[in-house]
Amino acid sequence: MSQNSSTRDSPAPMLGVLRPQIYRFKLGRFEVTQILDGFRVGPGPHPTFGQDQSAGNVHSLLQANGLPTANFEHHFVPTLVNTGKELVLFDTGNGMGRMPSAGHLRDLIAIAGYTPQQVDVVVITHAHPDHIGGLMHDGKPAYPNARVVFGKVEFDFWKRGEVRDARKQTLQQFQEIALPFGEKATFIKPEDDVVSGIHAVNAYGHSPGMLAFHVESDNQPLLIWGDVANHYVISIQRPDWATGFDDVKDMAIMSRKRILDMVATDKIAVAGFHMPFPSIGFVERSGPSYRWVPASYQFNL
Ligand SMILES: [Zn+2]
């Protein structure tokens, strides 16, 4: 018997779930860091997902994929791209105070090896709270040296303020923390460049002016798709089922199907804000629809 085991006086403590929070990989000459701003565990996914389906239909699909039916875990994963010239952050997470299990992006950026001051550009895919919530920190810009980029259609929609009841709180948050950036922000439309190697892609529907972003270095492409698909099984295997989170449901379904077809056909890697961490994967055709295939070591080599 070893000395260690003979002097051991209590068993190791139970420590609970430990989730990885930072993952960095190479995309050509760029470096991409995925950061888990946080997660939310809640009831569902039905009826938020498969809103126009029976609970039974949704539960069968979940069970066929080895997932529980009563609760689900929703991840929030912003993407940081270092092009070698600029450090570009896509979405800012929930910010402090929205929920205890999220809002960790700014602290984790430091652990990943950067400072908030080093972020040159903050790009907002759309103005929902889990994407703009971290624009401010203690009442000041969280990334003080960054130029902020919004989609013009998206920003104008929220500025007009004509929203459905379920988005009244989102509107209020937009007015408080995103609108003040409007004077100095850059406004872009689909196909416009953010910086060299990164351009916007039309993903309208989940939010009226949501943008995805095509990132490419040395012929290696990555689509940062925001909330094109919000559940890695339901949204991808059944893209035409209605989702409670989608603001313009028909348009969201059209964008989802167009983008799933594009990334599957062209074998473009995806960074999906709500895909399971580290939220990098591929979409493969499967029967009449698709399935999510998480990336493994392809990008580490
Ligand atoms: Zn979201």
Tab-separated table of C-alpha atoms and ligand atoms in Angstrom:
chain	number	residue	atom	x	y	z
A	1	MET	CA	0.000	0.000	0.000
A	2	SER	CA	1.377	3.436	-0.940
A	3	GLN	CA	2.048	6.119	1.598
A	4	ASN	CA	-0.506	8.396	-0.065
A	5	SER	CA	-3.386	6.010	0.265
A	6	SER	CA	-2.552	5.163	3.867
A	7	THR	CA	-2.651	8.859	4.867
A	8	ARG	CA	-5.803	9.644	2.893
A	9	ASP	CA	-8.396	10.512	5.535
A	10	SER	CA	-11.424	11.530	3.420
A	11	PRO	CA	-12.700	10.766	-0.056
A	12	ALA	CA	-12.250	13.328	-2.825
A	13	PRO	CA	-15.174	15.773	-2.876
A	14	MET	CA	-17.922	15.645	-5.468
A	15	LEU	CA	-17.481	18.811	-7.569
A	16	GLY	CA	-20.426	18.875	-9.968
A	17	VAL	CA	-20.513	19.475	-13.711
A	18	LEU	CA	-17.425	21.134	-15.206
A	19	ARG	CA	-17.888	22.585	-18.698
A	20	PRO	CA	-15.006	23.572	-20.962
A	21	GLN	CA	-15.193	27.320	-21.616
A	22	ILE	CA	-12.457	28.249	-24.087
A	23	TYR	CA	-11.387	26.583	-27.333
A	24	ARG	CA	-8.972	28.070	-29.873
A	25	PHE	CA	-8.101	26.707	-33.294
A	26	LYS	CA	-6.442	27.799	-36.504
A	27	LEU	CA	-8.330	28.737	-39.646
A	28	GLY	CA	-5.645	29.289	-42.288
A	29	ARG	CA	-3.593	32.185	-40.961
A	30	PHE	CA	-6.369	33.311	-38.610
A	31	GLU	CA	-6.905	32.141	-35.042
A	32	VAL	CA	-10.463	31.600	-33.861
A	33	THR	CA	-11.402	31.412	-30.178
A	34	GLN	CA	-14.758	30.085	-29.037
A	35	ILE	CA	-15.818	31.269	-25.577
A	36	LEU	CA	-18.680	29.954	-23.446
A	37	ASP	CA	-20.314	33.131	-22.170
A	38	GLY	CA	-22.636	30.811	-20.277
A	39	PHE	CA	-25.566	28.447	-20.458
A	40	ARG	CA	-29.181	28.206	-19.414
A	41	VAL	CA	-30.962	25.049	-18.339
A	42	GLY	CA	-34.717	25.267	-18.731
A	43	PRO	CA	-37.879	23.352	-19.593
A	44	GLY	CA	-38.228	22.094	-23.129
A	45	PRO	CA	-37.066	22.197	-25.867
A	46	HIS	CA	-40.777	21.827	-26.751
A	47	PRO	CA	-42.763	24.052	-27.212
A	48	THR	CA	-40.064	26.694	-27.862
A	49	PHE	CA	-38.703	24.401	-30.570
A	50	GLY	CA	-41.218	22.653	-32.799
A	51	GLN	CA	-43.786	25.268	-31.798
A	52	ASP	CA	-46.146	24.118	-34.583
A	53	GLN	CA	-45.646	20.406	-33.722
A	54	SER	CA	-47.165	18.114	-31.102
A	55	ALA	CA	-45.057	17.424	-28.023
A	56	GLY	CA	-44.988	13.775	-29.132
A	57	ASN	CA	-43.373	14.591	-32.478
A	58	VAL	CA	-40.655	16.664	-30.839
A	59	HIS	CA	-40.066	14.115	-28.077
A	60	SER	CA	-39.652	11.284	-30.606
A	61	LEU	CA	-36.982	13.243	-32.449
A	62	LEU	CA	-35.153	14.051	-29.202
A	63	GLN	CA	-35.286	10.434	-28.020
A	64	ALA	CA	-33.998	9.201	-31.375
A	65	ASN	CA	-30.985	11.458	-30.779
A	66	GLY	CA	-30.420	10.357	-27.181
A	67	LEU	CA	-31.645	13.609	-25.612
A	68	PRO	CA	-34.023	14.139	-22.672
A	69	THR	CA	-37.462	15.663	-23.312
A	70	ALA	CA	-38.217	17.595	-20.101
A	71	ASN	CA	-35.211	19.946	-19.918
A	72	PHE	CA	-32.527	21.232	-22.193
A	73	GLU	CA	-29.272	23.150	-21.989
A	74	HIS	CA	-28.793	26.208	-24.150
A	75	HIS	CA	-25.215	27.449	-24.722
A	76	PHE	CA	-24.159	31.027	-25.521
A	77	VAL	CA	-20.912	31.064	-27.503
A	78	PRO	CA	-19.411	34.261	-28.953
A	79	THR	CA	-16.531	33.928	-31.435
A	80	LEU	CA	-13.285	35.907	-31.400
A	81	VAL	CA	-11.276	36.016	-34.651
A	82	ASN	CA	-7.679	37.221	-34.729
A	83	THR	CA	-6.782	37.985	-38.339
A	84	GLY	CA	-3.234	38.965	-37.380
A	85	LYS	CA	-4.167	42.583	-38.033
A	86	GLU	CA	-7.426	42.927	-36.108
A	87	LEU	CA	-9.070	41.181	-33.184
A	88	VAL	CA	-12.736	40.846	-34.128
A	89	LEU	CA	-15.395	39.793	-31.601
A	90	PHE	CA	-18.702	38.425	-32.897
A	91	ASP	CA	-21.444	39.134	-30.330
A	92	THR	CA	-20.962	40.112	-26.720
A	93	GLY	CA	-22.904	37.476	-24.772
A	94	ASN	CA	-25.466	38.180	-22.073
A	95	GLY	CA	-23.531	40.704	-20.025
A	96	MET	CA	-23.568	40.762	-16.233
A	97	GLY	CA	-26.753	40.314	-14.280
A	98	ARG	CA	-29.073	38.627	-16.770
A	99	MET	CA	-28.541	35.177	-15.233
A	100	PRO	CA	-25.918	33.814	-12.839
A	101	SER	CA	-24.875	31.071	-15.253
A	102	ALA	CA	-23.958	33.487	-18.078
A	103	GLY	CA	-22.203	36.783	-18.689
A	104	HIS	CA	-18.657	35.443	-18.386
A	105	LEU	CA	-17.317	36.464	-21.804
A	106	ARG	CA	-15.230	39.451	-20.714
A	107	ASP	CA	-13.516	37.542	-17.901
A	108	LEU	CA	-12.853	34.565	-20.156
A	109	ILE	CA	-11.354	36.756	-22.897
A	110	ALA	CA	-8.637	37.607	-20.366
A	111	ILE	CA	-8.112	33.924	-19.547
A	112	ALA	CA	-7.891	33.220	-23.294
A	113	GLY	CA	-4.935	35.615	-23.442
A	114	TYR	CA	-6.398	38.921	-24.650
A	115	THR	CA	-7.496	42.139	-22.984
A	116	PRO	CA	-10.847	43.824	-23.664
A	117	GLN	CA	-8.771	46.829	-24.811
A	118	GLN	CA	-7.216	44.713	-27.588
A	119	VAL	CA	-10.557	44.045	-29.289
A	120	ASP	CA	-10.534	46.187	-32.463
A	121	VAL	CA	-13.988	45.406	-33.834
A	122	VAL	CA	-17.197	44.187	-32.178
A	123	VAL	CA	-19.659	42.751	-34.704
A	124	ILE	CA	-23.292	42.233	-33.672
A	125	THR	CA	-25.134	39.493	-35.599
A	126	HIS	CA	-28.498	40.658	-34.230
A	127	ALA	CA	-29.902	42.639	-31.328
A	128	HIS	CA	-31.271	39.893	-29.051
A	129	PRO	CA	-30.210	40.072	-25.377
A	130	ASP	CA	-27.757	37.156	-25.424
A	131	HIS	CA	-25.854	38.881	-28.267
A	132	ILE	CA	-25.818	42.565	-27.258
A	133	GLY	CA	-26.011	42.185	-23.453
A	134	GLY	CA	-22.242	42.475	-23.039
A	135	LEU	CA	-21.760	45.658	-25.102
A	136	MET	CA	-21.555	47.617	-21.838
A	137	HIS	CA	-19.699	46.809	-18.631
A	138	ASP	CA	-20.350	48.903	-15.506
A	139	GLY	CA	-22.153	51.464	-17.659
A	140	LYS	CA	-19.211	51.923	-20.066
A	141	PRO	CA	-18.318	50.275	-23.376
A	142	ALA	CA	-17.008	46.810	-22.463
A	143	TYR	CA	-14.487	46.939	-25.369
A	144	PRO	CA	-13.419	50.572	-25.182
A	145	ASN	CA	-11.221	50.691	-28.291
A	146	ALA	CA	-13.518	48.714	-30.568
A	147	ARG	CA	-15.403	49.956	-33.579
A	148	VAL	CA	-18.930	48.473	-33.360
A	149	VAL	CA	-20.537	46.997	-36.477
A	150	PHE	CA	-24.289	46.444	-36.855
A	151	GLY	CA	-26.390	45.258	-39.765
A	152	LYS	CA	-28.202	48.332	-41.076
A	153	VAL	CA	-31.559	46.544	-41.496
A	154	GLU	CA	-31.302	45.079	-37.993
A	155	PHE	CA	-30.323	48.328	-36.283
A	156	ASP	CA	-33.021	50.311	-38.091
A	157	PHE	CA	-35.677	47.724	-37.194
A	158	TRP	CA	-34.982	47.972	-33.460
A	159	LYS	CA	-34.573	51.743	-33.661
A	160	ARG	CA	-38.089	52.009	-35.170
A	161	GLY	CA	-39.317	49.983	-32.183
A	162	GLU	CA	-42.276	48.223	-33.791
A	163	VAL	CA	-41.888	44.844	-32.042
A	164	ARG	CA	-44.159	41.995	-30.961
A	165	ASP	CA	-45.093	41.865	-27.257
A	166	ALA	CA	-42.597	39.070	-26.523
A	167	ARG	CA	-39.767	41.408	-27.615
A	168	LYS	CA	-40.725	44.530	-25.592
A	169	GLN	CA	-38.003	43.816	-23.037
A	170	THR	CA	-35.489	43.194	-25.813
A	171	LEU	CA	-36.430	46.554	-27.308
A	172	GLN	CA	-35.891	48.292	-23.987
A	173	GLN	CA	-32.471	46.701	-23.633
A	174	PHE	CA	-31.563	47.695	-27.203
A	175	GLN	CA	-32.534	51.292	-26.456
A	176	GLU	CA	-30.461	51.322	-23.270
A	177	ILE	CA	-27.283	49.614	-24.377
A	178	ALA	CA	-27.079	49.355	-28.177
A	179	LEU	CA	-28.648	52.591	-29.402
A	180	PRO	CA	-25.939	54.730	-27.710
A	181	PHE	CA	-23.357	53.073	-29.995
A	182	GLY	CA	-25.330	54.176	-33.058
A	183	GLU	CA	-23.563	57.485	-33.659
A	184	LYS	CA	-20.107	55.977	-34.002
A	185	ALA	CA	-21.046	52.527	-35.327
A	186	THR	CA	-20.471	51.124	-38.807
A	187	PHE	CA	-23.614	49.868	-40.551
A	188	ILE	CA	-23.321	47.106	-43.114
A	189	LYS	CA	-25.498	45.038	-45.429
A	190	PRO	CA	-25.137	41.477	-46.787
A	191	GLU	CA	-21.925	40.978	-48.838
A	192	ASP	CA	-20.180	43.964	-47.214
A	193	ASP	CA	-16.726	43.369	-45.727
A	194	VAL	CA	-16.119	43.785	-41.995
A	195	VAL	CA	-12.340	43.527	-42.441
A	196	SER	CA	-10.351	41.768	-45.145
A	197	GLY	CA	-11.357	38.078	-45.154
A	198	ILE	CA	-14.703	38.546	-43.380
A	199	HIS	CA	-17.972	39.514	-45.066
A	200	ALA	CA	-21.646	39.594	-44.091
A	201	VAL	CA	-24.236	37.052	-45.293
A	202	ASN	CA	-28.008	37.585	-45.334
A	203	ALA	CA	-29.589	35.549	-42.509
A	204	TYR	CA	-32.756	37.622	-42.058
A	205	GLY	CA	-35.652	36.113	-40.130
A	206	HIS	CA	-34.641	34.928	-36.666
A	207	SER	CA	-34.375	38.658	-36.155
A	208	PRO	CA	-35.521	40.856	-39.070
A	209	GLY	CA	-31.996	41.880	-40.096
A	210	MET	CA	-29.768	39.159	-38.653
A	211	LEU	CA	-26.438	38.689	-40.430
A	212	ALA	CA	-24.163	35.671	-40.593
A	213	PHE	CA	-20.459	36.143	-41.391
A	214	HIS	CA	-18.238	34.298	-43.839
A	215	VAL	CA	-14.656	34.147	-42.564
A	216	GLU	CA	-11.928	32.815	-44.834
A	217	SER	CA	-8.144	32.512	-44.653
A	218	ASP	CA	-5.927	30.458	-46.981
A	219	ASN	CA	-9.039	28.987	-48.631
A	220	GLN	CA	-10.362	27.704	-45.292
A	221	PRO	CA	-13.917	28.962	-44.810
A	222	LEU	CA	-15.960	29.306	-41.619
A	223	LEU	CA	-19.523	30.598	-41.370
A	224	ILE	CA	-20.350	32.334	-38.099
A	225	TRP	CA	-24.092	31.805	-38.379
A	226	GLY	CA	-25.441	33.548	-35.265
A	227	ASP	CA	-28.879	32.061	-34.556
A	228	VAL	CA	-29.636	30.492	-37.950
A	229	ALA	CA	-30.167	27.241	-35.991
A	230	ASN	CA	-30.662	27.357	-32.223
A	231	HIS	CA	-30.904	23.659	-31.348
A	232	TYR	CA	-28.367	21.259	-32.813
A	233	VAL	CA	-30.930	18.498	-33.364
A	234	ILE	CA	-34.331	20.119	-33.861
A	235	SER	CA	-33.308	23.186	-35.910
A	236	ILE	CA	-30.991	21.197	-38.185
A	237	GLN	CA	-32.854	17.911	-38.609
A	238	ARG	CA	-36.232	19.698	-38.905
A	239	PRO	CA	-35.369	23.185	-40.244
A	240	ASP	CA	-38.952	23.946	-41.251
A	241	TRP	CA	-40.415	23.493	-37.761
A	242	ALA	CA	-41.366	26.843	-36.202
A	243	THR	CA	-39.223	28.217	-33.381
A	244	GLY	CA	-40.489	30.509	-30.643
A	245	PHE	CA	-37.259	32.519	-30.701
A	246	ASP	CA	-37.666	33.409	-34.409
A	247	ASP	CA	-39.143	36.889	-34.900
A	248	VAL	CA	-40.239	36.514	-38.553
A	249	LYS	CA	-40.929	32.789	-38.680
A	250	ASP	CA	-41.387	32.204	-42.422
A	251	MET	CA	-38.312	34.246	-43.282
A	252	ALA	CA	-36.292	32.498	-40.554
A	253	ILE	CA	-37.211	29.097	-41.999
A	254	MET	CA	-36.248	30.212	-45.528
A	255	SER	CA	-32.885	31.560	-44.334
A	256	ARG	CA	-32.253	28.431	-42.259
A	257	LYS	CA	-32.891	26.120	-45.213
A	258	ARG	CA	-30.829	28.246	-47.619
A	259	ILE	CA	-27.862	28.419	-45.247
A	260	LEU	CA	-28.015	24.729	-44.252
A	261	ASP	CA	-28.022	23.844	-47.956
A	262	MET	CA	-25.061	26.166	-48.585
A	263	VAL	CA	-22.828	24.927	-45.749
A	264	ALA	CA	-23.673	21.268	-46.483
A	265	THR	CA	-23.051	21.615	-50.232
A	266	ASP	CA	-19.862	23.658	-49.927
A	267	LYS	CA	-18.633	21.802	-46.783
A	268	ILE	CA	-18.178	25.072	-44.922
A	269	ALA	CA	-17.348	24.788	-41.218
A	270	VAL	CA	-19.819	26.510	-38.918
A	271	ALA	CA	-19.464	28.435	-35.668
A	272	GLY	CA	-22.952	28.276	-34.174
A	273	PHE	CA	-23.687	30.549	-31.215
A	274	HIS	CA	-26.153	28.065	-29.679
A	275	MET	CA	-24.541	24.801	-30.808
A	276	PRO	CA	-23.042	22.678	-27.982
A	277	PHE	CA	-19.641	24.054	-26.923
A	278	PRO	CA	-17.163	24.498	-28.567
A	279	SER	CA	-19.897	25.056	-31.151
A	280	ILE	CA	-17.777	24.299	-34.212
A	281	GLY	CA	-19.009	21.720	-36.667
A	282	PHE	CA	-20.267	20.768	-40.088
A	283	VAL	CA	-23.714	20.172	-41.509
A	284	GLU	CA	-24.143	16.912	-43.407
A	285	ARG	CA	-27.064	15.832	-45.527
A	286	SER	CA	-29.030	13.050	-43.841
A	287	GLY	CA	-32.045	11.604	-45.629
A	288	PRO	CA	-34.351	14.464	-46.594
A	289	SER	CA	-32.663	16.937	-44.212
A	290	TYR	CA	-29.388	17.411	-42.333
A	291	ARG	CA	-27.464	16.606	-39.195
A	292	TRP	CA	-24.884	18.477	-37.082
A	293	VAL	CA	-21.423	16.882	-37.026
A	294	PRO	CA	-19.164	18.416	-34.376
A	295	ALA	CA	-15.619	19.213	-35.517
A	296	SER	CA	-12.868	17.141	-33.954
A	297	TYR	CA	-9.146	17.671	-34.600
A	298	GLN	CA	-9.340	18.982	-38.198
A	299	PHE	CA	-8.372	22.517	-37.215
A	300	ASN	CA	-5.693	21.683	-34.661
A	301	LEU	CA	-3.209	20.179	-37.098
B	1	ZN	ZN	-29.206	33.867	-29.464
